Short mmCIF file of C-alpha atoms in Angstrom, two decimals:
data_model
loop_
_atom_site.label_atom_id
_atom_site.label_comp_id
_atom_site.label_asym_id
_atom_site.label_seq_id
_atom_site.Cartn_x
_atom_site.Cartn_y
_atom_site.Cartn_z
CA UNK A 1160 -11.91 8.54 2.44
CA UNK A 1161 -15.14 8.05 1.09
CA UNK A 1162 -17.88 5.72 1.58
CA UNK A 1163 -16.62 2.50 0.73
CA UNK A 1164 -19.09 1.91 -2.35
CA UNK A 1165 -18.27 4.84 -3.44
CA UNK A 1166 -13.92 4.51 -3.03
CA UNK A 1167 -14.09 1.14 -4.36
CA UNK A 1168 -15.64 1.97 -7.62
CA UNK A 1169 -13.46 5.20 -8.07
CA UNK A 1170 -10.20 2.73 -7.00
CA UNK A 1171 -10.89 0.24 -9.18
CA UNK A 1172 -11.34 2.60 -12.27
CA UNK A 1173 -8.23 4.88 -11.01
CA UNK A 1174 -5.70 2.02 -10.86
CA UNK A 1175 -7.24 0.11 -14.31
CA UNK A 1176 -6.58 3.88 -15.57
CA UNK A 1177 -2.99 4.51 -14.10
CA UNK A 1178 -1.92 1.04 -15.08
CA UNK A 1179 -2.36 1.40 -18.53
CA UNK A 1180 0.11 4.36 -18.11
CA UNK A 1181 2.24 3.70 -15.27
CA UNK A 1182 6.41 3.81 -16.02
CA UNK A 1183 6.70 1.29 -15.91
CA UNK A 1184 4.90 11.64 5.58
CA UNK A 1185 4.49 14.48 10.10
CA UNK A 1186 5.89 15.65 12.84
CA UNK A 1187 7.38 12.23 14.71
CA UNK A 1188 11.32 11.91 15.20
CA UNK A 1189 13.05 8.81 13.85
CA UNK A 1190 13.48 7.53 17.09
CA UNK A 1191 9.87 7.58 17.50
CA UNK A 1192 9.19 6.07 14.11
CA UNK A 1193 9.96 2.58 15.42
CA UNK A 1194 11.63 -0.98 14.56
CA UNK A 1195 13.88 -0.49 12.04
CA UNK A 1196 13.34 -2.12 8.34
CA UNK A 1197 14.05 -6.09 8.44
CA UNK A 1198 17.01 -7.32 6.81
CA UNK A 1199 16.91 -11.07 5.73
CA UNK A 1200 14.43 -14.21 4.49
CA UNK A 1201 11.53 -15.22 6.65
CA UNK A 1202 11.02 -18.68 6.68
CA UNK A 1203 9.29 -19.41 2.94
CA UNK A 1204 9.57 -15.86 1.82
CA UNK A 1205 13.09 -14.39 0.01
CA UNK A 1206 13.34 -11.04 1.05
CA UNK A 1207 13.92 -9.33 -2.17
CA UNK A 1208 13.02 -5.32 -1.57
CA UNK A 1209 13.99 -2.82 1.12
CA UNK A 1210 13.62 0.58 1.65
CA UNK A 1211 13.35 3.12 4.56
CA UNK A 1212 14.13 6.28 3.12
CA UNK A 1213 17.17 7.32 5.26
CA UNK A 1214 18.00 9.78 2.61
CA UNK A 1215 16.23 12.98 2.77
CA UNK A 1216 14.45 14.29 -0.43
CA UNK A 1217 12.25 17.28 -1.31
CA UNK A 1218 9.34 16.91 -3.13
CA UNK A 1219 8.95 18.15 -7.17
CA UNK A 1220 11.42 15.96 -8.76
CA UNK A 1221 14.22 15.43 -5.75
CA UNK A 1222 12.32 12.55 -4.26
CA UNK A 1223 11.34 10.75 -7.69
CA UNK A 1224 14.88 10.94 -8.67
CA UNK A 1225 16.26 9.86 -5.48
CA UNK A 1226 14.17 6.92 -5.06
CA UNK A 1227 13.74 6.38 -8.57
CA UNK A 1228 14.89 2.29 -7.78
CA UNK A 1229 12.10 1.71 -4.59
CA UNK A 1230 9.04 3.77 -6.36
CA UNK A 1231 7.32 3.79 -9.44
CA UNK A 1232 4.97 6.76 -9.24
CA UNK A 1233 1.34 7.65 -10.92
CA UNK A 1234 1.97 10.49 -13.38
CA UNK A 1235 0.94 13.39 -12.37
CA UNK A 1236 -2.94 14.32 -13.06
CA UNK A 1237 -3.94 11.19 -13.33
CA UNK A 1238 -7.52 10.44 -13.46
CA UNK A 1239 -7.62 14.21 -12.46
CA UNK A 1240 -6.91 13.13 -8.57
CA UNK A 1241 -3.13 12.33 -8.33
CA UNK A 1242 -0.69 14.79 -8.42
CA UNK A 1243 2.61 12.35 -6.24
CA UNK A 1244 5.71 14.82 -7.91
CA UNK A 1245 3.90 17.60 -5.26
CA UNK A 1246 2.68 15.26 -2.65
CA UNK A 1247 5.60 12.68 -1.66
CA UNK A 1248 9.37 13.62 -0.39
CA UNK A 1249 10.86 12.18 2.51
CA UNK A 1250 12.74 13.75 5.79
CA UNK A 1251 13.48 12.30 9.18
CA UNK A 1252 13.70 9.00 7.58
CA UNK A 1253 10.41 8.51 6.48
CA UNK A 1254 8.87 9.16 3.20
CA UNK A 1255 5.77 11.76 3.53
CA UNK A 1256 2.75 11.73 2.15
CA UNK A 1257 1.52 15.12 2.46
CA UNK A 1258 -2.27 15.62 2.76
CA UNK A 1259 -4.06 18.65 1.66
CA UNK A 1260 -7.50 18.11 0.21
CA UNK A 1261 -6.48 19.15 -3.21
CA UNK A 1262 -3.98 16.55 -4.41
CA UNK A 1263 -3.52 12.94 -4.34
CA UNK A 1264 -0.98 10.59 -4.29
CA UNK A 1265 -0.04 7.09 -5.32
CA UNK A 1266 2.76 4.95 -6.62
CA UNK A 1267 3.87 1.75 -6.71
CA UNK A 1268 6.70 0.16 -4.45
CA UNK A 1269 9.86 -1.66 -5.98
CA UNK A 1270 12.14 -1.03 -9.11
CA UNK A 1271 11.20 -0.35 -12.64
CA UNK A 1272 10.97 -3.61 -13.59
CA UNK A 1273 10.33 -6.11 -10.51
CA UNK A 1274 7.73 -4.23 -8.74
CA UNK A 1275 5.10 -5.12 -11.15
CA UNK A 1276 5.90 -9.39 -10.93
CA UNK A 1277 5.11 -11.00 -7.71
CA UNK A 1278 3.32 -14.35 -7.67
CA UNK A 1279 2.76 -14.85 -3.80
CA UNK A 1280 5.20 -13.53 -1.17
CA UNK A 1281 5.33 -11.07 1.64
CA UNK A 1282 4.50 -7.78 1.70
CA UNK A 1283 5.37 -5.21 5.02
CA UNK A 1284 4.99 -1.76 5.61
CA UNK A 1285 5.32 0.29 8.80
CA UNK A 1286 2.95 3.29 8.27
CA UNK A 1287 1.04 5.92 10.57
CA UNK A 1288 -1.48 8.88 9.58
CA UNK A 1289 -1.62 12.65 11.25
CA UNK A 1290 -4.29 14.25 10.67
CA UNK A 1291 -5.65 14.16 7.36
CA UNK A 1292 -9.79 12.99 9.02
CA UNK A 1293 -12.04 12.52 6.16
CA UNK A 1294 -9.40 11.23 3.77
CA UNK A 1295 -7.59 7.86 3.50
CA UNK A 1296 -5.16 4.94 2.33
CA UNK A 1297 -5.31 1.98 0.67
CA UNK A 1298 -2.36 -0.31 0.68
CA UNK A 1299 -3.08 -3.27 -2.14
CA UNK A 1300 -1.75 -5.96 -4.19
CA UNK A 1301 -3.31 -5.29 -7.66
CA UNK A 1302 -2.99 -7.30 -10.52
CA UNK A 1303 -0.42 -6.21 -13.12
CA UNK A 1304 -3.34 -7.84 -15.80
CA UNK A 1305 -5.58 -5.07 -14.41
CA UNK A 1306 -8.12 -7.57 -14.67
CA UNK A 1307 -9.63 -7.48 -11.48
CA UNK A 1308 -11.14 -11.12 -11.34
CA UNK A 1309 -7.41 -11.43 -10.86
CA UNK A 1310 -7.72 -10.82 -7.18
CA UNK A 1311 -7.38 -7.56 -5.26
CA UNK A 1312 -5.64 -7.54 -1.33
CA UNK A 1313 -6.35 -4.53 -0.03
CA UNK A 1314 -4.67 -4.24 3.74
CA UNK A 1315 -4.17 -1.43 5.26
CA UNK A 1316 -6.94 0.04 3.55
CA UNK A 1317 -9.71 3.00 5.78
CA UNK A 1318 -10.32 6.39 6.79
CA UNK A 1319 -7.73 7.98 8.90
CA UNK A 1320 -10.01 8.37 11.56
CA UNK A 1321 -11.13 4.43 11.53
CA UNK A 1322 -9.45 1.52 12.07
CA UNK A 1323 -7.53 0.24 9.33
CA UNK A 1324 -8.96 -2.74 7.71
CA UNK A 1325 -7.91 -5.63 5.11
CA UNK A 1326 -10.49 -6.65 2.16
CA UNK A 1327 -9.45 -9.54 -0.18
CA UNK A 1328 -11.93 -9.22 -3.15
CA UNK A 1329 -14.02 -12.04 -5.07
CA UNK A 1330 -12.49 -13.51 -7.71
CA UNK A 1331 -15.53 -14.03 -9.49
CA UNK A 1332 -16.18 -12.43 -12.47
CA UNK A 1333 -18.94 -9.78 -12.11
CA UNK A 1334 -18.29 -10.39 -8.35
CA UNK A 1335 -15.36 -8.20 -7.58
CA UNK A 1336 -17.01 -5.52 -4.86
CA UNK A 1337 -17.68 -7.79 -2.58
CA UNK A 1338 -14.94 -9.03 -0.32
CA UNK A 1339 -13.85 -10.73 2.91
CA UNK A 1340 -13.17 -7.68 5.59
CA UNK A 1341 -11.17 -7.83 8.50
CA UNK A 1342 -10.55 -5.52 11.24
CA UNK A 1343 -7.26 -4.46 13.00
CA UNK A 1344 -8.55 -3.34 15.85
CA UNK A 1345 -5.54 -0.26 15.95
CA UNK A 1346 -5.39 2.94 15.11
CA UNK A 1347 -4.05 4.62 11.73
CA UNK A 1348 -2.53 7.47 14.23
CA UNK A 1349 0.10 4.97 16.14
CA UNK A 1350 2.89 3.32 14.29
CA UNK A 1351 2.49 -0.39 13.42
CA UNK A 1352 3.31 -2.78 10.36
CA UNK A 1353 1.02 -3.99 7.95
CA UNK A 1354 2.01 -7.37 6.71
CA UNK A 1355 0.33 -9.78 3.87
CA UNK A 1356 1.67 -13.47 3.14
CA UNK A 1357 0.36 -14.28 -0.20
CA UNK A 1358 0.88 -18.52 -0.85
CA UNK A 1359 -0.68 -18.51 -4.48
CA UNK A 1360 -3.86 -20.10 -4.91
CA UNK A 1361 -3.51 -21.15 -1.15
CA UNK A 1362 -3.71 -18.67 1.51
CA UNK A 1363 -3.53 -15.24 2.12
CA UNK A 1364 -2.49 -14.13 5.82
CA UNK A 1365 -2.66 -11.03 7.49
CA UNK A 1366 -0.77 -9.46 10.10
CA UNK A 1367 -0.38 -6.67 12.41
CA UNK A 1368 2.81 -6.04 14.27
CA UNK A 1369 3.75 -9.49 13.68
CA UNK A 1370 0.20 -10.64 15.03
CA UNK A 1371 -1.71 -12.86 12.99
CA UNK A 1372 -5.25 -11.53 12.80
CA UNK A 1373 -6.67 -13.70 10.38
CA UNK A 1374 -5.56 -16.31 7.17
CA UNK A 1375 -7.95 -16.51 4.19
CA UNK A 1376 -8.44 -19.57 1.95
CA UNK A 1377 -10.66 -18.28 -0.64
CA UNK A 1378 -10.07 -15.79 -3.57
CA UNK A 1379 -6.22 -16.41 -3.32
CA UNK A 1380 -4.71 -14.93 -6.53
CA UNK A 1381 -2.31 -16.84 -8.86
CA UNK A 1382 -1.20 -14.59 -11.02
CA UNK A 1383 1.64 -11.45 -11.06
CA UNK A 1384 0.52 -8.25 -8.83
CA UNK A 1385 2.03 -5.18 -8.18
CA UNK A 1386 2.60 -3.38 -3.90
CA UNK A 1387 1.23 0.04 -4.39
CA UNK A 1388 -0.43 2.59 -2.50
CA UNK A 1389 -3.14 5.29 -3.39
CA UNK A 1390 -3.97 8.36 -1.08
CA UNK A 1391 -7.43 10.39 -2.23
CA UNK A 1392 -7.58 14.11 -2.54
CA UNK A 1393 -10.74 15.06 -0.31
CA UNK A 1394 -10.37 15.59 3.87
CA UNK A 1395 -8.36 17.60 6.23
CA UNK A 1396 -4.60 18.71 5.82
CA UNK A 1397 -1.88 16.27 7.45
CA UNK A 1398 0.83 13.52 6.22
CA UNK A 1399 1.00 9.92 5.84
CA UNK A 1400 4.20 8.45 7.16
CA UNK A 1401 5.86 5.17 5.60
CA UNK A 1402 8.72 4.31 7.86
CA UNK A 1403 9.90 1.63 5.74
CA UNK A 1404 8.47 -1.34 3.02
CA UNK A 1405 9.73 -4.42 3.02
CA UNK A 1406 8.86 -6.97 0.33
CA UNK A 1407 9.83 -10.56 0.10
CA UNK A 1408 8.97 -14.00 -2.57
CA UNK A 1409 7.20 -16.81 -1.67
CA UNK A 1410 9.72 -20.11 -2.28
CA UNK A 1411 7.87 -22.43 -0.58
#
């Protein structure tokens, strides 16, 4: 990925740009994809989304009709970066995020019509990068406004070749580069889950593997956001894997 001044200002104009049109990964086995998806509530959040793309699906048209229900998709040539139709399909019961330096890919995760309301909840993906060193991911909650003094959550966000870090942006008008950052302390190129807990207006927590690594009290959004995911087009070949996304509303 590139330099962080840089991505942000290209991210930020990318999604406001996508938005306003949305509709709305490797070589592993599953075995060695790990812990399967999660199936039920956790303790204020309502599970309410779950996919782990156990059915295979080429890319160019198989895999958006396939998963038509779990991912919303930029169209293709967006901002003249994301191309997902070419990009995304998913085997060995992960979806694949293939990485070439040419083509981009992003999308948002949930059905037509719910992915683009959450107000707080919980938000889980099990991920892992090959290759791909010079490029990146950013996992984020965006807001579905695409006003960005709405909040941004940005976690896993980094370079493939870095350790993947969280940024919750300033809500302040004018404001909205800087951030709080937080380090993992992992490694894109082993499996783990990514987890957010969103309380509005309260708290936002982050997790990895089920390991809280630190809970925010400032800049907590209040308003509807969207789960979504955006891959850039520069660095070496490889794939991003998503073993499964999980994502859940906060009912206190």
């Amino acid at each position: 990925m590139q330099k962080r001044t840089t991505t942000r200002a290209t991210l930020a104009a990318v999604v406001l740009g996508a938005a306003l049109v949305a509709v709305p990964l490797g070589s592993t086995s599953v075995a060695e994809a790990g812990t399967p998806a999660p199936v039920g509530d956790v303790g204020p959040f309502k599970q309410t989304f779950r996919e782990d793309f156990s059915t295979a699906a080429a890319a160019n048209g198989q895999f958006a009709r396939t998963y038509a229900n779990s991912w919303q998709p930029y169209p293709d040539g967006t901002s003249g970066i994301y191309s997902s139709s070419t990009q995304v399909s998913a085997r060995d019961g992960y979806m694949d995020v293939k990485l070439d330096g040419a083509r981009g890919a992003a999308g948002t995760f949930g059905t037509p019509n719910g992915a683009w309301s959450h107000v707080g909840g919980k938000f889980s993906v099990r991920a892992k990068a090959e290759g791909g060193t010079g490029n990146g991911a950013a996992f984020m909650l965006w807001p579905s406004s695409n006003v960005w003094s709405d909040g941004e959550i940005d976690y896993p966000e980094g370079n493939f070749e870095s350790t993947p870090m969280a940024f919750q942006h300033s809500m302040t008008p004018g404001w909205e580069a800087h951030s709080t950052s937080i380090s993992t302390g992992v490694s894109w190129r082993q499996w783990h889950t990514y987890s957010v807990e969103w309380i509005p207006g309260k708290s936002v927590t982050y997790l990895v593997d089920g390991r809280v690594i630190r809970t925010v009290t400032v800049d907590v959004p209040t308003t509807p956001h969207r789960y979504m995911f955006q891959v850039g087009n520069w660095g070496g070949n490889g794939h991003l894997d998503i073993d499964w996304v999980s994502t859940y509303a906060y009912v206190g």
